[in-house]
Amino acid sequence: MRKQARSLVKAKISDLNNDEIDDNFTSLFSGRLAKFKISGMSAKEAIDRLKSHQAIEYVEPDYRVSIASATNDPRFDDLWGLNNEGQTGGTADADIDAPEAWSISTGSRDVVVGVIDTGVDYSHPDLASNVWVNSGEIAGDGIDNDGNGYIDDVHGINAITDAGDPMDDQGHGTHVSGTIGASGNNGVGVVGVNHDVSIVGCKFLAADGTGSTSGAIKCIDYMVGLKNAGVNLRVLNNSWGGGGFSQALADAITASEQADILFVAAAGNDAVDNDQNPHYPSNYENDNVLSIASTDSRDNMSSFSQWGLTSVDMGAPGSGILSTVPGNSYATYSGTSMATPHVAGAAALVLSVNPDLTTLELKELLMSSGDANAALNGKTVAGTRLNVNQALIDADPTPGFKLSVSPVSQQATVGDTVTYTFTIGSISQWDGDVSLALASDLSGASLSATTARPGDEVVLTVATNSDTQWGNYDFTVTATSDEQVKEQTVSLMLQPAGLNDFTYSSDENIAIPDNSPEGASSVITVADDLTIFGTTADVDITHTWSGDLVLTLISAQGTEVTLQSNEGGSADDIVKSFTSSVFNSEVATGDWTLHVEDTAGADTGNINGWSLTFSAIG
């Protein structure tokens, strides 16, 4: 029966005398305990098979354990939110069980977290090694190497100045970043929920701590752009709030939801019920929004924290939180702003062990794995306070491989050759062979290898020539190992050679009605039969408060894109060029409309004229 059980999972034991008793465990329970070394299946599958065998009383994993010691970061004992042993009058275990979680995982730099805030001090010695580095950008050359609209965005962007530098001049964003991922066991300062992670910053809040909705939208769009370009950005930390409902911001969050990004948001610090007094962005009803209340070191809801039985999801430590601030320094802040990065950091830690979780699965896991909390019960959806150790246990990753690719989409001209890099990764120390197959409707596409192992990179090369038909192409790589099958699809927009620029304009002067949803519309009629591969709109608007205006461009086919929304504050006029790829592959023939809406009173202006330039054939 021992032999039959072993055969069930194709296992091996140490058995030099062939008596079917494991030599390593001869003296344990009279040889009734054995250690199986399995192959060809996961530990989870082997356990499922063995536990129903009549000769087996119980079966369990041979867990890997380690020394239960704290990190060597000198101020670790001050981080009650990570490990509370009753310091400073707190309640023992009112923490997120971080040291216990670190025995499972300390994080991975493959997981990228976006911090939308006052910026990030990427030179801080406790953050520098965990700051994201844009591999598509050459630092300091003054060129937008990756073509995403920002020059030298090596660590993120400044949405206020449109520069590729998210340096923090206020402190709040750096504090948030330290809680997510200050380096662990480096003998310096503090440690974050992750010892290892990649943090990308977007600064839209100025030195006075204030910013605009349009700046937040720009940050979200930048982060979504990174994800769509192949960066493994799965979590956004949003420790900010204010203002009323914004459809434009809701749409931006929807884009992050569609990109499979968790949007973790602070519930607010005015001690009110968010069900009755909506707080944004935490109150947006997108499935990917995770709204966070704050708890203190006694496991009570913080006195300042907002709540909401239907609008606030869970809680996390947020009172008296020590973390990094600019100037190689550290400071203690309080707020739901401090609770939020505990959860964003926990999300990243979970993804380090189970990257296959969807955003909704990740959100539900964090809520359900938290510790039941009396102060949060009846005031939050889950009634729980974050427990990152239980979250990692519940993530329960099946050992296997992961398949990632960069970039996920490209644009090229007929005759060009482009490449995509597929990387094979390991989940839970899996090690095996992966077979790769390519599906493509374009000849000239090939893989550099058809088998790979964890850590290997396989390059997809797509070569085109003058006879290749322009258009949109997809390439799907299927990776297979045992019973695991995973796919990644990349796209190529192939433009024809010999594109020309065609410009159409209107110099009609049209008054913009003050504070009117009807707005003003100007029309350019395109009579030519053109297929579009790039669009530039040049706009000349006179107005005494440009921040009141929303500019929308509508194509002849009915496609709409917002060019600018309530941006610029009290500045006069909008004389700008806007580029867009939204209309690519459309036929330009027909009426194009520039619609301008004034959303506030007491300021007036005019559309002086505008033009459209298409990069097109026809």
XYZ file of C-alpha atoms in Angstrom:
618
model
C 0.000 0.000 0.000
C 2.979 2.311 0.604
C 4.195 1.546 -2.902
C 0.732 2.095 -4.351
C 0.480 5.506 -2.667
C 3.868 6.554 -3.997
C 2.946 5.422 -7.490
C -0.181 7.538 -7.347
C 1.960 10.710 -7.467
C 5.097 9.264 -9.152
C 7.052 10.036 -5.975
C 10.466 8.978 -4.717
C 11.744 8.231 -1.196
C 15.126 7.315 0.259
C 14.925 3.501 0.457
C 18.322 1.818 0.196
C 17.122 -1.542 1.594
C 13.962 -1.630 -0.573
C 11.609 -2.207 2.339
C 9.205 0.557 1.247
C 9.986 2.478 4.466
C 11.611 5.887 4.027
C 15.160 5.628 5.402
C 15.042 9.276 6.510
C 12.031 8.586 8.749
C 12.595 4.993 9.904
C 12.532 6.022 13.556
C 9.542 8.352 13.270
C 6.192 6.725 14.035
C 7.803 3.337 13.384
C 8.379 4.260 9.786
C 4.809 5.342 9.163
C 5.923 8.864 8.186
C 7.540 9.395 4.773
C 8.794 12.326 2.752
C 7.730 12.176 -0.896
C 9.716 13.924 -3.602
C 7.223 14.379 -6.418
C 7.689 15.159 -10.090
C 5.401 15.912 -12.976
C 2.719 17.629 -10.911
C 2.237 20.382 -8.354
C 2.330 19.834 -4.600
C -1.311 20.882 -4.476
C -2.349 18.209 -6.995
C -0.286 15.529 -5.212
C -1.960 16.362 -1.883
C -5.408 16.127 -3.472
C -4.588 12.651 -4.793
C -2.957 11.326 -1.647
C -5.402 12.539 0.990
C -8.130 10.217 -0.315
C -5.905 7.101 -0.275
C -7.045 4.576 2.350
C -3.526 4.007 3.717
C -2.855 7.681 4.400
C -4.024 9.383 7.589
C -2.914 12.858 6.565
C -0.681 14.569 4.005
C 0.783 18.067 4.114
C 3.464 20.163 2.393
C 7.044 20.007 3.645
C 7.053 23.722 4.474
C 10.188 25.800 4.126
C 10.874 27.674 7.388
C 13.459 30.245 8.442
C 14.804 32.089 11.460
C 12.024 34.217 12.968
C 14.008 37.421 13.326
C 13.229 41.062 12.639
C 14.969 43.023 9.921
C 18.213 44.872 10.658
C 16.641 48.216 9.769
C 17.455 50.271 12.897
C 14.007 51.890 13.272
C 11.977 48.722 12.698
C 10.745 48.722 16.307
C 9.032 52.064 15.647
C 6.918 50.570 12.849
C 3.951 49.436 14.957
C 1.782 49.032 11.869
C 4.045 46.245 10.628
C 4.735 44.608 13.997
C 2.992 45.783 17.175
C 4.296 44.327 20.416
C 2.573 46.903 22.580
C 5.113 49.687 22.045
C 4.002 53.253 22.847
C 0.892 52.040 24.610
C -0.410 50.106 21.644
C -2.279 46.825 21.626
C -0.229 43.769 20.747
C -1.075 42.368 17.310
C -2.929 45.489 16.167
C -0.595 45.188 13.174
C -0.631 43.615 9.716
C 1.652 40.643 10.642
C 4.431 41.744 8.293
C 7.301 39.671 9.802
C 5.187 36.529 9.509
C 4.423 37.387 5.866
C 8.114 37.903 5.127
C 8.775 34.240 5.899
C 6.716 33.582 2.731
C 7.871 36.485 0.529
C 9.698 39.782 0.904
C 8.500 41.043 -2.460
C 9.752 41.244 -6.021
C 11.067 44.065 -8.185
C 9.046 42.505 -11.015
C 5.933 44.023 -9.393
C 5.491 47.745 -10.122
C 3.427 50.107 -7.933
C 2.448 53.571 -9.109
C 2.399 56.375 -6.517
C 0.201 59.296 -7.600
C 1.056 62.046 -5.132
C 3.563 64.871 -4.500
C 6.281 62.836 -6.192
C 8.953 60.469 -4.896
C 12.437 61.291 -3.621
C 14.110 58.614 -5.751
C 17.524 59.546 -4.301
C 16.563 58.638 -0.714
C 18.973 55.901 0.473
C 16.068 53.813 1.789
C 14.186 54.021 -1.521
C 16.758 54.281 -4.302
C 17.123 50.548 -4.923
C 13.332 50.088 -5.123
C 12.592 52.943 -7.518
C 11.387 51.851 -10.961
C 13.779 52.467 -13.842
C 12.357 52.977 -17.335
C 14.371 50.617 -19.540
C 13.011 52.345 -22.637
C 14.487 55.730 -21.723
C 18.088 56.972 -21.890
C 18.643 59.263 -18.915
C 19.738 62.809 -19.635
C 19.757 62.705 -23.438
C 16.819 65.102 -23.776
C 14.966 62.685 -26.072
C 11.656 60.889 -25.610
C 13.239 57.519 -26.376
C 10.180 55.377 -25.640
C 7.795 57.711 -27.477
C 5.288 58.051 -24.629
C 5.238 61.858 -24.715
C 7.667 62.483 -21.839
C 11.381 63.203 -22.106
C 13.709 61.340 -19.727
C 10.900 59.817 -17.631
C 13.358 57.454 -16.003
C 11.484 57.163 -12.669
C 8.096 58.693 -13.593
C 6.779 62.152 -14.453
C 5.742 65.543 -13.117
C 2.193 66.084 -14.402
C 2.299 69.757 -13.373
C 5.227 70.678 -15.621
C 4.962 67.752 -18.098
C 8.575 66.904 -17.266
C 10.063 63.447 -16.843
C 11.064 64.037 -13.237
C 8.783 63.061 -10.296
C 11.086 64.463 -7.555
C 9.142 65.228 -4.376
C 9.310 68.790 -3.004
C 6.671 68.275 -0.300
C 7.275 64.931 1.435
C 3.892 63.219 1.374
C 4.574 61.008 -1.668
C 7.964 59.939 -0.339
C 6.372 59.001 2.993
C 3.767 56.897 1.170
C 6.485 55.241 -0.922
C 8.492 54.263 2.163
C 5.533 52.383 3.613
C 5.056 50.519 0.337
C 8.686 49.650 -0.211
C 11.520 51.130 1.820
C 14.398 48.684 1.315
C 14.549 45.867 3.850
C 17.597 44.503 5.681
C 19.849 47.254 4.350
C 20.800 48.503 7.817
C 19.265 51.901 7.065
C 16.231 53.607 8.584
C 12.921 51.794 8.146
C 11.459 49.004 6.030
C 8.348 48.900 3.881
C 5.714 46.222 3.504
C 7.910 45.035 0.610
C 11.676 44.691 0.996
C 11.846 44.542 -2.811
C 9.432 46.232 -5.211
C 9.486 48.796 -8.025
C 7.906 52.208 -7.356
C 7.111 54.657 -10.164
C 6.095 58.196 -9.232
C 3.746 60.734 -10.741
C 3.754 64.193 -9.191
C 0.497 66.122 -9.597
C 0.330 67.683 -6.112
C 2.483 70.800 -5.716
C 4.687 71.833 -2.791
C 1.613 73.192 -0.999
C -0.060 69.771 -1.217
C -2.738 70.777 -3.731
C -3.355 69.800 -7.320
C -6.010 69.522 -10.003
C -8.310 66.791 -11.249
C -6.758 67.132 -14.695
C -3.332 66.490 -13.171
C -4.596 63.330 -11.476
C -6.074 62.173 -14.796
C -2.747 62.778 -16.486
C -1.027 60.605 -13.868
C -3.535 57.784 -14.241
C -3.233 57.919 -18.022
C 0.557 57.779 -17.725
C 0.377 54.716 -15.476
C -2.121 52.982 -17.774
C 0.174 53.784 -20.691
C 3.065 52.075 -18.907
C 0.916 48.995 -18.266
C -0.221 48.857 -21.877
C 3.406 49.197 -22.995
C 4.343 46.034 -21.096
C 5.360 47.355 -17.660
C 4.004 45.018 -14.939
C 2.231 47.872 -13.143
C -0.583 46.267 -11.127
C -1.274 48.674 -8.238
C -1.882 52.433 -7.920
C -1.624 54.203 -4.543
C -3.915 57.227 -4.274
C -3.449 58.956 -0.908
C -5.347 62.085 -1.915
C -8.897 63.338 -2.315
C -11.233 66.269 -2.675
C -13.644 67.931 -5.044
C -16.902 66.643 -6.431
C -17.726 63.881 -8.869
C -15.769 64.159 -12.130
C -16.839 62.140 -15.151
C -13.409 62.644 -16.664
C -11.699 61.213 -13.575
C -14.206 58.350 -13.444
C -13.360 57.557 -17.064
C -9.638 57.572 -16.265
C -10.201 55.128 -13.395
C -12.249 52.954 -15.758
C -9.236 52.873 -18.069
C -7.094 51.666 -15.156
C -9.719 49.009 -14.396
C -9.642 47.831 -18.008
C -5.840 47.643 -17.751
C -6.175 45.282 -14.733
C -4.757 47.762 -12.182
C -5.898 47.890 -8.533
C -6.765 51.499 -7.540
C -6.159 51.805 -3.770
C -7.612 55.056 -2.404
C -7.667 56.892 0.939
C -11.135 57.218 2.502
C -10.463 60.746 3.849
C -9.685 62.436 7.174
C -12.798 64.430 8.137
C -14.458 61.786 10.371
C -17.674 61.637 8.329
C -19.735 58.887 6.695
C -18.769 58.578 3.034
C -22.108 56.919 2.272
C -23.757 60.229 3.139
C -20.910 62.568 2.124
C -19.166 61.097 -0.943
C -15.397 61.419 -0.951
C -13.504 61.190 -4.233
C -11.684 59.331 -5.665
C -12.399 56.664 -3.012
C -16.168 56.782 -3.680
C -16.022 55.996 -7.389
C -17.936 52.767 -7.949
C -15.411 51.058 -10.220
C -14.748 47.464 -9.229
C -11.001 48.110 -9.055
C -11.303 50.882 -6.408
C -10.310 49.721 -2.909
C -11.184 52.376 -0.309
C -9.186 52.365 2.948
C -10.004 53.620 6.447
C -7.351 54.192 9.134
C -6.769 52.330 12.407
C -4.565 53.219 15.364
C -2.117 51.237 17.497
C -4.958 50.057 19.766
C -6.810 48.616 16.752
C -9.510 51.279 16.925
C -10.621 53.328 13.967
C -8.509 56.486 13.949
C -10.394 59.514 15.276
C -9.981 61.355 11.962
C -10.865 58.459 9.651
C -13.888 58.532 7.382
C -16.024 55.407 7.066
C -18.903 54.015 5.025
C -20.673 50.679 5.196
C -21.034 50.561 1.411
C -18.300 52.938 0.252
C -15.235 52.156 2.437
C -13.901 48.637 1.995
C -11.506 47.911 4.882
C -8.965 49.424 7.270
C -5.196 49.499 7.813
C -2.777 51.215 10.213
C -2.690 54.977 9.615
C -2.088 56.781 12.930
C 1.467 57.747 13.864
C 3.202 56.024 10.939
C 6.969 56.469 10.596
C 8.389 56.509 7.066
C 10.785 58.164 4.648
C 10.702 61.879 3.725
C 12.939 63.893 1.378
C 16.439 64.891 2.434
C 17.482 61.410 3.612
C 15.149 61.875 6.581
C 12.241 60.172 8.353
C 9.034 61.533 9.897
C 5.810 60.367 11.515
C 2.541 61.240 9.742
C -1.080 60.296 10.388
C -3.999 59.941 7.990
C -5.853 57.567 5.731
C -3.028 58.591 3.387
C -0.762 56.447 5.583
C -3.218 53.524 5.769
C -3.555 53.310 1.990
C 0.103 52.406 1.216
C -0.028 49.568 3.768
C -2.725 48.020 1.555
C -1.041 48.929 -1.740
C 2.170 47.394 -0.417
C 0.303 44.264 0.691
C -1.230 43.966 -2.783
C 2.248 44.065 -4.328
C 3.506 41.456 -1.854
C 0.616 39.132 -2.748
C 1.359 39.578 -6.456
C 4.973 38.568 -5.812
C 3.754 35.059 -4.919
C 0.696 34.821 -7.168
C 0.973 37.142 -10.164
C -1.922 35.439 -11.936
C -4.555 36.980 -9.651
C -6.945 39.334 -11.415
C -7.541 42.764 -9.925
C -10.954 41.738 -8.597
C -9.524 38.539 -7.074
C -6.734 40.568 -5.471
C -9.193 43.094 -4.015
C -11.477 40.406 -2.586
C -8.480 38.515 -1.173
C -7.156 41.550 0.714
C -10.597 42.279 2.174
C -11.462 38.704 3.181
C -8.037 37.840 4.631
C -7.980 40.778 7.034
C -8.485 40.408 10.781
C -12.070 40.919 11.950
C -12.164 44.303 13.675
C -14.962 45.470 15.974
C -14.317 49.160 15.265
C -14.616 48.616 11.511
C -17.534 46.184 11.637
C -20.675 47.952 10.451
C -18.649 50.877 9.198
C -16.779 49.242 6.291
C -17.741 46.687 3.672
C -15.443 43.907 4.943
C -15.219 44.896 8.605
C -11.565 43.860 8.546
C -8.157 45.373 9.210
C -5.360 44.353 6.835
C -3.432 41.137 7.583
C -0.765 40.683 4.934
C 0.413 37.317 6.276
C -3.033 35.781 5.912
C -3.334 37.390 2.478
C -0.187 35.590 1.327
C -1.417 32.305 2.787
C -4.797 32.705 1.093
C -3.142 33.610 -2.213
C -2.108 29.928 -2.283
C -0.128 30.031 -5.513
C 0.101 26.849 -7.523
C 3.750 26.301 -8.528
C 4.135 27.032 -12.203
C 5.503 29.470 -14.734
C 4.531 32.979 -15.763
C 4.790 34.506 -19.222
C 5.375 38.245 -19.649
C 6.188 40.380 -22.686
C 7.482 43.857 -23.481
C 6.282 45.848 -25.306
C 2.714 44.717 -25.894
C 2.099 46.998 -28.870
C 4.197 48.840 -31.427
C 3.799 51.045 -34.467
C 6.089 50.716 -37.486
C 6.318 51.469 -41.199
C 6.165 48.886 -43.964
C 9.714 47.593 -44.456
C 10.682 47.851 -40.768
C 11.653 44.995 -38.450
C 10.359 45.021 -34.864
C 10.981 42.763 -31.878
C 9.096 41.746 -28.721
C 10.756 40.080 -25.722
C 8.930 37.282 -23.893
C 10.231 36.362 -20.434
C 9.616 33.082 -18.619
C 9.255 33.472 -14.848
C 8.755 31.068 -11.942
C 5.909 30.913 -9.418
C 6.697 29.287 -6.059
C 10.147 28.102 -7.159
C 8.794 26.074 -10.089
C 11.476 24.787 -12.435
C 10.742 23.046 -15.706
C 10.667 23.225 -19.489
C 8.177 25.427 -21.342
C 7.227 24.878 -24.989
C 6.431 27.964 -27.060
C 4.315 28.244 -30.207
C 3.541 31.296 -32.338
C 0.250 32.052 -34.071
C 0.439 34.835 -36.650
C -1.280 35.852 -39.862
C 1.825 37.685 -41.060
C 4.683 35.803 -42.657
C 8.125 36.882 -41.500
C 7.330 36.489 -37.787
C 9.469 34.019 -35.828
C 10.575 33.099 -32.306
C 14.221 32.872 -31.287
C 13.499 29.602 -29.419
C 10.629 27.135 -29.037
C 11.593 25.891 -25.561
C 12.651 27.855 -22.499
C 13.083 27.662 -18.727
C 12.464 30.180 -15.908
C 14.735 33.192 -16.373
C 15.023 32.758 -20.148
C 14.068 35.417 -22.684
C 12.630 34.537 -26.095
C 12.503 37.189 -28.814
C 9.693 37.483 -31.348
C 11.022 39.112 -34.523
C 8.595 40.508 -37.088
C 10.266 41.387 -40.389
C 8.298 43.251 -43.045
C 9.128 44.299 -46.600
C 7.769 46.617 -49.259
C 5.134 44.051 -50.240
C 3.724 43.669 -46.736
C 0.166 44.949 -46.450
C -0.254 47.799 -43.977
C -2.797 47.382 -41.173
C -3.167 45.958 -37.677
C -1.611 42.582 -36.831
C -1.742 40.393 -33.721
C 0.802 37.768 -32.674
C -0.072 35.196 -30.018
C 2.564 33.165 -28.198
C 1.248 30.086 -26.394
C 3.420 28.620 -23.634
C 2.788 25.044 -22.454
C 4.260 22.893 -19.691
C 2.546 19.769 -18.378
C -1.070 20.869 -17.893
C -0.318 24.594 -17.720
C -1.100 26.721 -20.763
C -0.588 30.501 -20.890
C -0.868 33.012 -23.708
C 0.344 36.522 -24.454
C -0.804 38.523 -27.479
C 1.096 41.500 -28.874
C -0.010 43.881 -31.596
C 1.611 45.788 -34.423
C 0.146 48.720 -36.278
C 1.929 48.754 -39.614
C 1.758 52.042 -41.475
C 2.249 52.341 -45.221
C 5.417 53.896 -46.539
C 5.183 57.343 -48.092
C 2.685 58.968 -45.724
C 1.939 62.615 -46.426
C 0.632 65.451 -44.262
C -2.748 66.988 -45.210
C -3.883 70.153 -43.412
C -7.403 71.599 -43.181
C -8.356 74.709 -41.237
C -11.133 77.033 -40.131
C -10.705 80.712 -39.245
C -14.312 81.200 -38.199
C -14.580 83.204 -34.966
C -17.153 81.693 -32.602
C -18.138 83.006 -29.163
C -18.019 80.493 -26.284
C -21.164 80.823 -24.122
C -20.390 81.363 -20.447
C -21.086 78.430 -18.098
C -23.170 76.547 -20.660
C -23.226 72.783 -21.308
C -24.305 73.593 -24.883
C -20.871 75.066 -25.566
C -19.565 76.209 -28.917
C -18.803 74.043 -31.947
C -16.636 74.711 -34.983
C -16.669 72.388 -37.999
C -14.007 71.540 -40.567
C -15.237 69.580 -43.598
C -12.734 67.184 -45.164
C -13.663 66.412 -48.771
C -10.703 64.136 -49.518
C -10.660 60.338 -49.242
C -7.850 59.819 -46.710
C -6.911 56.944 -44.403
C -5.495 58.380 -41.179
C -2.308 57.308 -39.390
C -1.834 60.305 -37.127
C -3.772 63.457 -36.201
C -2.681 66.861 -34.923
C -5.189 69.555 -33.922
C -3.882 73.126 -33.571
C -6.239 75.265 -31.500
C -6.371 79.049 -31.003
C -8.799 80.037 -28.235
C -9.072 83.329 -26.370
C -10.492 82.998 -22.847
C -10.001 84.776 -19.520
C -9.890 81.538 -17.458
C -8.669 78.535 -19.433
C -9.283 76.202 -16.486
C -13.040 76.502 -17.122
C -12.847 74.872 -20.552
C -13.302 71.323 -21.850
C -12.135 70.731 -25.445
C -13.441 67.735 -27.382
C -12.572 66.668 -30.940
C -15.129 64.554 -32.813
C -14.174 62.769 -36.036
C -16.273 62.363 -39.157
C -16.867 58.768 -38.044
C -18.155 59.896 -34.628
C -15.094 59.010 -32.549
C -14.520 61.465 -29.679
C -11.371 62.387 -27.760
C -10.996 64.945 -24.957
C -8.110 67.243 -25.849
C -8.097 69.193 -22.581
C -10.329 69.229 -19.503
C -10.384 72.023 -16.877
C -6.646 72.509 -17.105
C -4.561 75.641 -16.680
C -6.352 77.386 -13.818
C -6.624 81.144 -14.237
C -4.269 81.287 -17.218
C -5.489 83.140 -20.297
C -6.112 81.503 -23.661
C -5.357 78.084 -25.152
C -2.971 78.146 -28.100
C -1.739 74.565 -28.317
C -1.192 71.537 -30.524
C -2.798 68.229 -29.571
C -1.735 64.925 -31.126
C -3.779 61.737 -31.082
C -3.667 58.191 -32.453
C -7.323 57.554 -31.543
C -8.471 58.134 -35.123
C -5.857 55.907 -36.769
C -7.225 53.741 -39.610
C -10.379 55.869 -39.880
C -11.397 57.505 -43.178
C -11.197 61.274 -42.761
C -13.940 62.236 -45.224
C -16.728 64.291 -43.650
C -17.303 66.826 -40.872
C -14.845 67.147 -37.952
C -16.065 69.095 -34.928
C -14.172 70.970 -32.228
C -16.517 71.380 -29.259
C -15.617 73.796 -26.435
C -17.623 73.886 -23.203
C -17.291 76.549 -20.477
C -18.022 74.831 -17.121
C -17.995 77.856 -14.774
C -19.360 81.378 -14.734
C -17.936 84.909 -15.000
C -15.389 84.333 -17.801
C -15.756 84.571 -21.565
C -13.853 83.875 -24.753
C -13.853 82.834 -28.400
C -12.684 80.123 -30.747
C -10.448 82.183 -33.048
C -9.682 79.324 -35.393
C -8.224 75.832 -35.557
C -6.699 73.339 -37.960
C -6.314 69.584 -38.481
C -3.216 67.925 -39.892
C -3.473 64.263 -40.858
C -0.553 61.953 -41.536
C -2.345 59.880 -44.122
C -2.512 58.198 -47.499
C -5.053 59.093 -50.171
